[in-house]
Each structure stands twice: as structure tokens, then as C-alpha cells.
């Protein structure tokens, strides 16, 4: 089926042809009439020549009446010939004008033909561009539909992910609430344990103080085996509290949180806020470094040796305990004591 653009193009071409015919056809009748007049003039010229030849051949011996008639006829014919010559001259002039007009019209026609060819070429180019643009429009429409489908799919996926995120967020809030409750319970249990330990320590100190008070009272009452010289020689017992420091040195860059003697050697282990455990030899009355144990992620709060003195354990603020061998100063075990509580916090 022809499209609307094809129909309009054909109608435009027909209209241009009709306009060309309107310009050229009005001169067609004039040219035909001019040709007829030329033919008539030629016929009259031939007839005039024939009459002259006939008059000359008839001779001088004809009658006077015939001469008069013949002379009048000749004059009439001469006038007619003169009129025909004038008309012929006018026709020649018109023929020249018409020929010039025809030349001008041919030039205009050629110009119009060139313009028509240019427009036809431009029309073909525009039709080609139009077809290309239509194909491109179809391609873009197809791409637009695909993008709309993809956009709708992404919207559906986003909505599903949003719903899943909302559900997970609710679960997270619930888990955080449960975690906070568990932490509060753990804090309460630790507070109870601390209170219980403090109470036991207080009871132990009270009992110890009472026992010492009782022993002192009994020692004061029992003075029968003591001579006056012994009473003046000094106190009955020595205080266990130290009065002077035998060795003083800087063990760590920061605070010292823990110290422990080895059960087998004159070896002292210290733990500090610089996340290190250091070993010191005190056997010579001075502090000599025997090694540094690293690997802790927080300050070391407590250290201890095993019964053989070959292993040392350190507890730090990163919820972890680490065990080193003293011989090669290498870490052997790293464990988290409160891994269960941290799992609940996650």
C-alpha cells in the first residue's frame, strides 16, 4: 500500500506538470495559426505569379474592354498582394517574437526541468533519510520497550529487596533488644559474682583479723617464758610488709598491669598497656631483658606461668588469652574466653 508521503509526492509532480502545460499550451494555437498564414501567403504569391504570366501571354491584340478589366483585376490583385505582403511582414515579425518567446520559454522550461530534477533528487534523498529515520525510530521504540521492561523488573526487584531489608531490619532490632537484655543479665550476674567475692574477701579478712587479734592477745597474756632482756631486745614479731625497693626499673612504655614470678627460675614476667609481655632476669640483682612476647591486640592485664615454667599465659583487653613458649618466645595458642558473649552481640 502507498503511504501518505508517496501520494502527496505524486500529486505534487502532477501539479507541476499541469503548471508547465498552462505556460506552454497558450502559444500552441498561435503557432498553428502563424503556420496557416504562411501557407496562405505562399499560395497567394503563386497565384499572383500565375496571373502575371497569363496577362503577359495573352498579347497586345486583346480588346480594350478586356484590358480594362484585366488591368482592374491586376490592380486589385496587386493591392491584395500588397496587403498580403504587409500581413506577411507582420506575421514574420510575430514569428520572430514568437520564436523569441519560444526560446525564452524553452530556457525557462530547461530551468524548470533542472529545478525539478534537483527537487526530485532532494526528494529522493529526503525519502531515504525519512526511511532511515523511521527505521531508527522503530529501533528506539524497541529499545524503549526493552528499557521499560527492564525498569519494571528492577522496580519489582527493588520492592522485593526493600521488603526483605525491612524484615531483616526488624530481625536486627529484635536481636539487638535480645542482645541488650542478655548483656544486662551478664552484667547483673557479674555484679552478683563481684559482690559475692567481695563478701567472701571481707569475711576472710575479718576472720584473719580476728584470729590474729586473738593470737596477739594470747601472746600478751603468756609472758612467763620471756626474760626482761628479751623484752628489751626488740619486738615480738616482724612486719611482713616491705619497706625498701631492692630493684627499680622501667618495664614498659606505659602502665604495668601485671607481674608474675617464674616457679623455677629467678625470672619475672610483666604485662603492660603497650600490648607486650616482657621477661626479666633478676638473678644478678639487676633487671636484664630475656625477651618480648608480642601478638596481643590490647593491653595485657594478667600473666601467669605453668607449673614447669616453660609456658606463660597472658590475658588482654581484646577478650583473648594467649599462650607463649619461653624457650623460643613464640605464640602457641590464641583463644577467646568470651566468644559466646560476642556471638550474642553479633
PDB file of N, CA and C in Angstrom, residues 90-143:
ATOM      1  N   UNK A  90       4.028  41.424 -41.055  1.00  0.00           N
ATOM      2  CA  UNK A  90       3.569  41.361 -39.641  1.00  0.00           C
ATOM      3  C   UNK A  90       3.703  39.948 -39.069  1.00  0.00           C
ATOM      4  N   UNK A  91       3.364  38.974 -39.946  1.00  0.00           N
ATOM      5  CA  UNK A  91       3.479  37.586 -39.480  1.00  0.00           C
ATOM      6  C   UNK A  91       4.937  37.216 -39.219  1.00  0.00           C
ATOM      7  N   UNK A  92       5.866  37.722 -40.098  1.00  0.00           N
ATOM      8  CA  UNK A  92       7.282  37.462 -39.844  1.00  0.00           C
ATOM      9  C   UNK A  92       7.719  38.079 -38.520  1.00  0.00           C
ATOM     10  N   UNK A  93       7.217  39.336 -38.317  1.00  0.00           N
ATOM     11  CA  UNK A  93       7.571  39.979 -37.053  1.00  0.00           C
ATOM     12  C   UNK A  93       7.037  39.167 -35.876  1.00  0.00           C
ATOM     13  N   UNK A  94       5.758  38.772 -36.006  1.00  0.00           N
ATOM     14  CA  UNK A  94       5.171  37.963 -34.922  1.00  0.00           C
ATOM     15  C   UNK A  94       5.899  36.622 -34.783  1.00  0.00           C
ATOM     16  N   UNK A  95       6.280  36.079 -35.968  1.00  0.00           N
ATOM     17  CA  UNK A  95       7.005  34.807 -35.910  1.00  0.00           C
ATOM     18  C   UNK A  95       8.319  34.969 -35.147  1.00  0.00           C
ATOM     19  N   UNK A  96       9.004  36.092 -35.425  1.00  0.00           N
ATOM     20  CA  UNK A  96      10.249  36.328 -34.679  1.00  0.00           C
ATOM     21  C   UNK A  96       9.999  36.489 -33.188  1.00  0.00           C
ATOM     22  N   UNK A  97       8.928  37.274 -32.905  1.00  0.00           N
ATOM     23  CA  UNK A  97       8.603  37.439 -31.478  1.00  0.00           C
ATOM     24  C   UNK A  97       8.241  36.103 -30.842  1.00  0.00           C
ATOM     25  N   UNK A  98       7.409  35.335 -31.591  1.00  0.00           N
ATOM     26  CA  UNK A  98       7.013  34.026 -31.043  1.00  0.00           C
ATOM     27  C   UNK A  98       8.217  33.095 -30.907  1.00  0.00           C
ATOM     28  N   UNK A  99       9.119  33.179 -31.898  1.00  0.00           N
ATOM     29  CA  UNK A  99      10.325  32.342 -31.793  1.00  0.00           C
ATOM     30  C   UNK A  99      11.152  32.730 -30.572  1.00  0.00           C
ATOM     31  N   UNK A 100      11.267  34.068 -30.353  1.00  0.00           N
ATOM     32  CA  UNK A 100      11.998  34.508 -29.163  1.00  0.00           C
ATOM     33  C   UNK A 100      11.297  34.055 -27.890  1.00  0.00           C
ATOM     34  N   UNK A 101       9.948  34.167 -27.928  1.00  0.00           N
ATOM     35  CA  UNK A 101       9.198  33.697 -26.759  1.00  0.00           C
ATOM     36  C   UNK A 101       9.401  32.195 -26.549  1.00  0.00           C
ATOM     37  N   UNK A 102       9.407  31.468 -27.694  1.00  0.00           N
ATOM     38  CA  UNK A 102       9.614  30.018 -27.573  1.00  0.00           C
ATOM     39  C   UNK A 102      10.997  29.730 -26.991  1.00  0.00           C
ATOM     40  N   UNK A 103      12.004  30.517 -27.468  1.00  0.00           N
ATOM     41  CA  UNK A 103      13.358  30.323 -26.929  1.00  0.00           C
ATOM     42  C   UNK A 103      13.386  30.614 -25.426  1.00  0.00           C
ATOM     43  N   UNK A 104      12.738  31.757 -25.077  1.00  0.00           N
ATOM     44  CA  UNK A 104      12.692  32.098 -23.645  1.00  0.00           C
ATOM     45  C   UNK A 104      11.963  31.024 -22.851  1.00  0.00           C
ATOM     46  N   UNK A 105      10.839  30.551 -23.461  1.00  0.00           N
ATOM     47  CA  UNK A 105      10.082  29.506 -22.754  1.00  0.00           C
ATOM     48  C   UNK A 105      10.884  28.213 -22.659  1.00  0.00           C
ATOM     49  N   UNK A 106      11.650  27.909 -23.701  1.00  0.00           N
ATOM     50  CA  UNK A 106      12.497  26.711 -23.628  1.00  0.00           C
ATOM     51  C   UNK A 106      13.563  26.855 -22.542  1.00  0.00           C
ATOM     52  N   UNK A 107      14.119  28.093 -22.474  1.00  0.00           N
ATOM     53  CA  UNK A 107      15.105  28.325 -21.411  1.00  0.00           C
ATOM     54  C   UNK A 107      14.457  28.148 -20.042  1.00  0.00           C
ATOM     55  N   UNK A 108      13.240  28.757 -19.899  1.00  0.00           N
ATOM     56  CA  UNK A 108      12.525  28.595 -18.624  1.00  0.00           C
ATOM     57  C   UNK A 108      12.180  27.132 -18.370  1.00  0.00           C
ATOM     58  N   UNK A 109      11.774  26.444 -19.473  1.00  0.00           N
ATOM     59  CA  UNK A 109      11.437  25.030 -19.320  1.00  0.00           C
ATOM     60  C   UNK A 109      12.655  24.227 -18.877  1.00  0.00           C
ATOM     61  N   UNK A 110      13.811  24.511 -19.493  1.00  0.00           N
ATOM     62  CA  UNK A 110      15.030  23.814 -19.074  1.00  0.00           C
ATOM     63  C   UNK A 110      15.387  24.133 -17.620  1.00  0.00           C
ATOM     64  N   UNK A 111      15.198  25.426 -17.290  1.00  0.00           N
ATOM     65  CA  UNK A 111      15.447  25.808 -15.890  1.00  0.00           C
ATOM     66  C   UNK A 111      14.501  25.079 -14.946  1.00  0.00           C
ATOM     67  N   UNK A 112      13.224  25.027 -15.356  1.00  0.00           N
ATOM     68  CA  UNK A 112      12.247  24.307 -14.528  1.00  0.00           C
ATOM     69  C   UNK A 112      12.584  22.821 -14.451  1.00  0.00           C
ATOM     70  N   UNK A 113      13.029  22.267 -15.612  1.00  0.00           N
ATOM     71  CA  UNK A 113      13.417  20.856 -15.589  1.00  0.00           C
ATOM     72  C   UNK A 113      14.595  20.620 -14.641  1.00  0.00           C
ATOM     73  N   UNK A 114      15.568  21.547 -14.704  1.00  0.00           N
ATOM     74  CA  UNK A 114      16.701  21.408 -13.778  1.00  0.00           C
ATOM     75  C   UNK A 114      16.237  21.508 -12.321  1.00  0.00           C
ATOM     76  N   UNK A 115      15.358  22.506 -12.084  1.00  0.00           N
ATOM     77  CA  UNK A 115      14.831  22.629 -10.716  1.00  0.00           C
ATOM     78  C   UNK A 115      14.051  21.383 -10.311  1.00  0.00           C
ATOM     79  N   UNK A 116      13.272  20.850 -11.288  1.00  0.00           N
ATOM     80  CA  UNK A 116      12.512  19.639 -10.992  1.00  0.00           C
ATOM     81  C   UNK A 116      13.443  18.467 -10.702  1.00  0.00           C
ATOM     82  N   UNK A 117      14.528  18.362 -11.483  1.00  0.00           N
ATOM     83  CA  UNK A 117      15.493  17.288 -11.228  1.00  0.00           C
ATOM     84  C   UNK A 117      16.152  17.442  -9.856  1.00  0.00           C
ATOM     85  N   UNK A 118      16.495  18.718  -9.544  1.00  0.00           N
ATOM     86  CA  UNK A 118      17.099  18.960  -8.228  1.00  0.00           C
ATOM     87  C   UNK A 118      16.127  18.593  -7.116  1.00  0.00           C
ATOM     88  N   UNK A 119      14.859  18.993  -7.323  1.00  0.00           N
ATOM     89  CA  UNK A 119      13.865  18.683  -6.289  1.00  0.00           C
ATOM     90  C   UNK A 119      13.594  17.189  -6.213  1.00  0.00           C
ATOM     91  N   UNK A 120      13.587  16.529  -7.391  1.00  0.00           N
ATOM     92  CA  UNK A 120      13.409  15.077  -7.363  1.00  0.00           C
ATOM     93  C   UNK A 120      14.577  14.402  -6.641  1.00  0.00           C
ATOM     94  N   UNK A 121      15.799  14.884  -6.928  1.00  0.00           N
ATOM     95  CA  UNK A 121      16.969  14.325  -6.229  1.00  0.00           C
ATOM     96  C   UNK A 121      16.888  14.588  -4.730  1.00  0.00           C
ATOM     97  N   UNK A 122      16.530  15.845  -4.404  1.00  0.00           N
ATOM     98  CA  UNK A 122      16.380  16.178  -2.980  1.00  0.00           C
ATOM     99  C   UNK A 122      15.268  15.365  -2.340  1.00  0.00           C
ATOM    100  N   UNK A 123      14.175  15.162  -3.141  1.00  0.00           N
ATOM    101  CA  UNK A 123      13.069  14.368  -2.613  1.00  0.00           C
ATOM    102  C   UNK A 123      13.493  12.927  -2.360  1.00  0.00           C
ATOM    103  N   UNK A 124      14.277  12.374  -3.289  1.00  0.00           N
ATOM    104  CA  UNK A 124      14.764  11.008  -3.083  1.00  0.00           C
ATOM    105  C   UNK A 124      15.669  10.926  -1.857  1.00  0.00           C
ATOM    106  N   UNK A 125      16.541  11.937  -1.716  1.00  0.00           N
ATOM    107  CA  UNK A 125      17.409  11.951  -0.531  1.00  0.00           C
ATOM    108  C   UNK A 125      16.592  12.068   0.748  1.00  0.00           C
ATOM    109  N   UNK A 126      15.591  12.962   0.697  1.00  0.00           N
ATOM    110  CA  UNK A 126      14.741  13.118   1.886  1.00  0.00           C
ATOM    111  C   UNK A 126      13.952  11.848   2.178  1.00  0.00           C
ATOM    112  N   UNK A 127      13.487  11.176   1.110  1.00  0.00           N
ATOM    113  CA  UNK A 127      12.780   9.910   1.321  1.00  0.00           C
ATOM    114  C   UNK A 127      13.714   8.863   1.926  1.00  0.00           C
ATOM    115  N   UNK A 128      14.972   8.844   1.441  1.00  0.00           N
ATOM    116  CA  UNK A 128      15.947   7.907   2.025  1.00  0.00           C
ATOM    117  C   UNK A 128      16.202   8.224   3.495  1.00  0.00           C
ATOM    118  N   UNK A 129      16.388   9.534   3.773  1.00  0.00           N
ATOM    119  CA  UNK A 129      16.591   9.944   5.172  1.00  0.00           C
ATOM    120  C   UNK A 129      15.363   9.621   6.008  1.00  0.00           C
ATOM    121  N   UNK A 130      14.174   9.838   5.401  1.00  0.00           N
ATOM    122  CA  UNK A 130      12.929   9.550   6.127  1.00  0.00           C
ATOM    123  C   UNK A 130      12.826   8.070   6.465  1.00  0.00           C
ATOM    124  N   UNK A 131      13.163   7.218   5.477  1.00  0.00           N
ATOM    125  CA  UNK A 131      13.127   5.774   5.748  1.00  0.00           C
ATOM    126  C   UNK A 131      14.137   5.391   6.826  1.00  0.00           C
ATOM    127  N   UNK A 132      15.336   6.013   6.745  1.00  0.00           N
ATOM    128  CA  UNK A 132      16.345   5.733   7.771  1.00  0.00           C
ATOM    129  C   UNK A 132      15.870   6.182   9.150  1.00  0.00           C
ATOM    130  N   UNK A 133      15.246   7.373   9.183  1.00  0.00           N
ATOM    131  CA  UNK A 133      14.741   7.868  10.473  1.00  0.00           C
ATOM    132  C   UNK A 133      13.612   6.990  10.995  1.00  0.00           C
ATOM    133  N   UNK A 134      12.770   6.495  10.093  1.00  0.00           N
ATOM    134  CA  UNK A 134      11.697   5.588  10.537  1.00  0.00           C
ATOM    135  C   UNK A 134      12.278   4.301  11.122  1.00  0.00           C
ATOM    136  N   UNK A 135      13.291   3.772  10.425  1.00  0.00           N
ATOM    137  CA  UNK A 135      13.929   2.566  10.969  1.00  0.00           C
ATOM    138  C   UNK A 135      14.570   2.854  12.319  1.00  0.00           C
ATOM    139  N   UNK A 136      15.194   4.039  12.424  1.00  0.00           N
ATOM    140  CA  UNK A 136      15.814   4.405  13.708  1.00  0.00           C
ATOM    141  C   UNK A 136      14.760   4.590  14.793  1.00  0.00           C
ATOM    142  N   UNK A 137      13.609   5.172  14.411  1.00  0.00           N
ATOM    143  CA  UNK A 137      12.515   5.344  15.380  1.00  0.00           C
ATOM    144  C   UNK A 137      12.017   3.986  15.857  1.00  0.00           C
ATOM    145  N   UNK A 138      11.864   3.044  14.924  1.00  0.00           N
ATOM    146  CA  UNK A 138      11.431   1.701  15.322  1.00  0.00           C
ATOM    147  C   UNK A 138      12.443   1.059  16.259  1.00  0.00           C
ATOM    148  N   UNK A 139      13.739   1.254  15.930  1.00  0.00           N
ATOM    149  CA  UNK A 139      14.773   0.689  16.796  1.00  0.00           C
ATOM    150  C   UNK A 139      14.697   1.305  18.189  1.00  0.00           C
ATOM    151  N   UNK A 140      14.523   2.655  18.238  1.00  0.00           N
ATOM    152  CA  UNK A 140      14.430   3.318  19.541  1.00  0.00           C
ATOM    153  C   UNK A 140      13.163   2.909  20.292  1.00  0.00           C
ATOM    154  N   UNK A 141      12.070   2.705  19.558  1.00  0.00           N
ATOM    155  CA  UNK A 141      10.843   2.242  20.218  1.00  0.00           C
ATOM    156  C   UNK A 141      11.051   0.855  20.825  1.00  0.00           C
ATOM    157  N   UNK A 142      11.718  -0.014  20.049  1.00  0.00           N
ATOM    158  CA  UNK A 142      12.007  -1.348  20.592  1.00  0.00           C
ATOM    159  C   UNK A 142      12.921  -1.265  21.811  1.00  0.00           C
ATOM    160  N   UNK A 143      13.966  -0.428  21.702  1.00  0.00           N
ATOM    161  CA  UNK A 143      14.874  -0.247  22.843  1.00  0.00           C
ATOM    162  C   UNK A 143      14.150   0.355  24.035  1.00  0.00           C
TER     163      UNK A 143
END
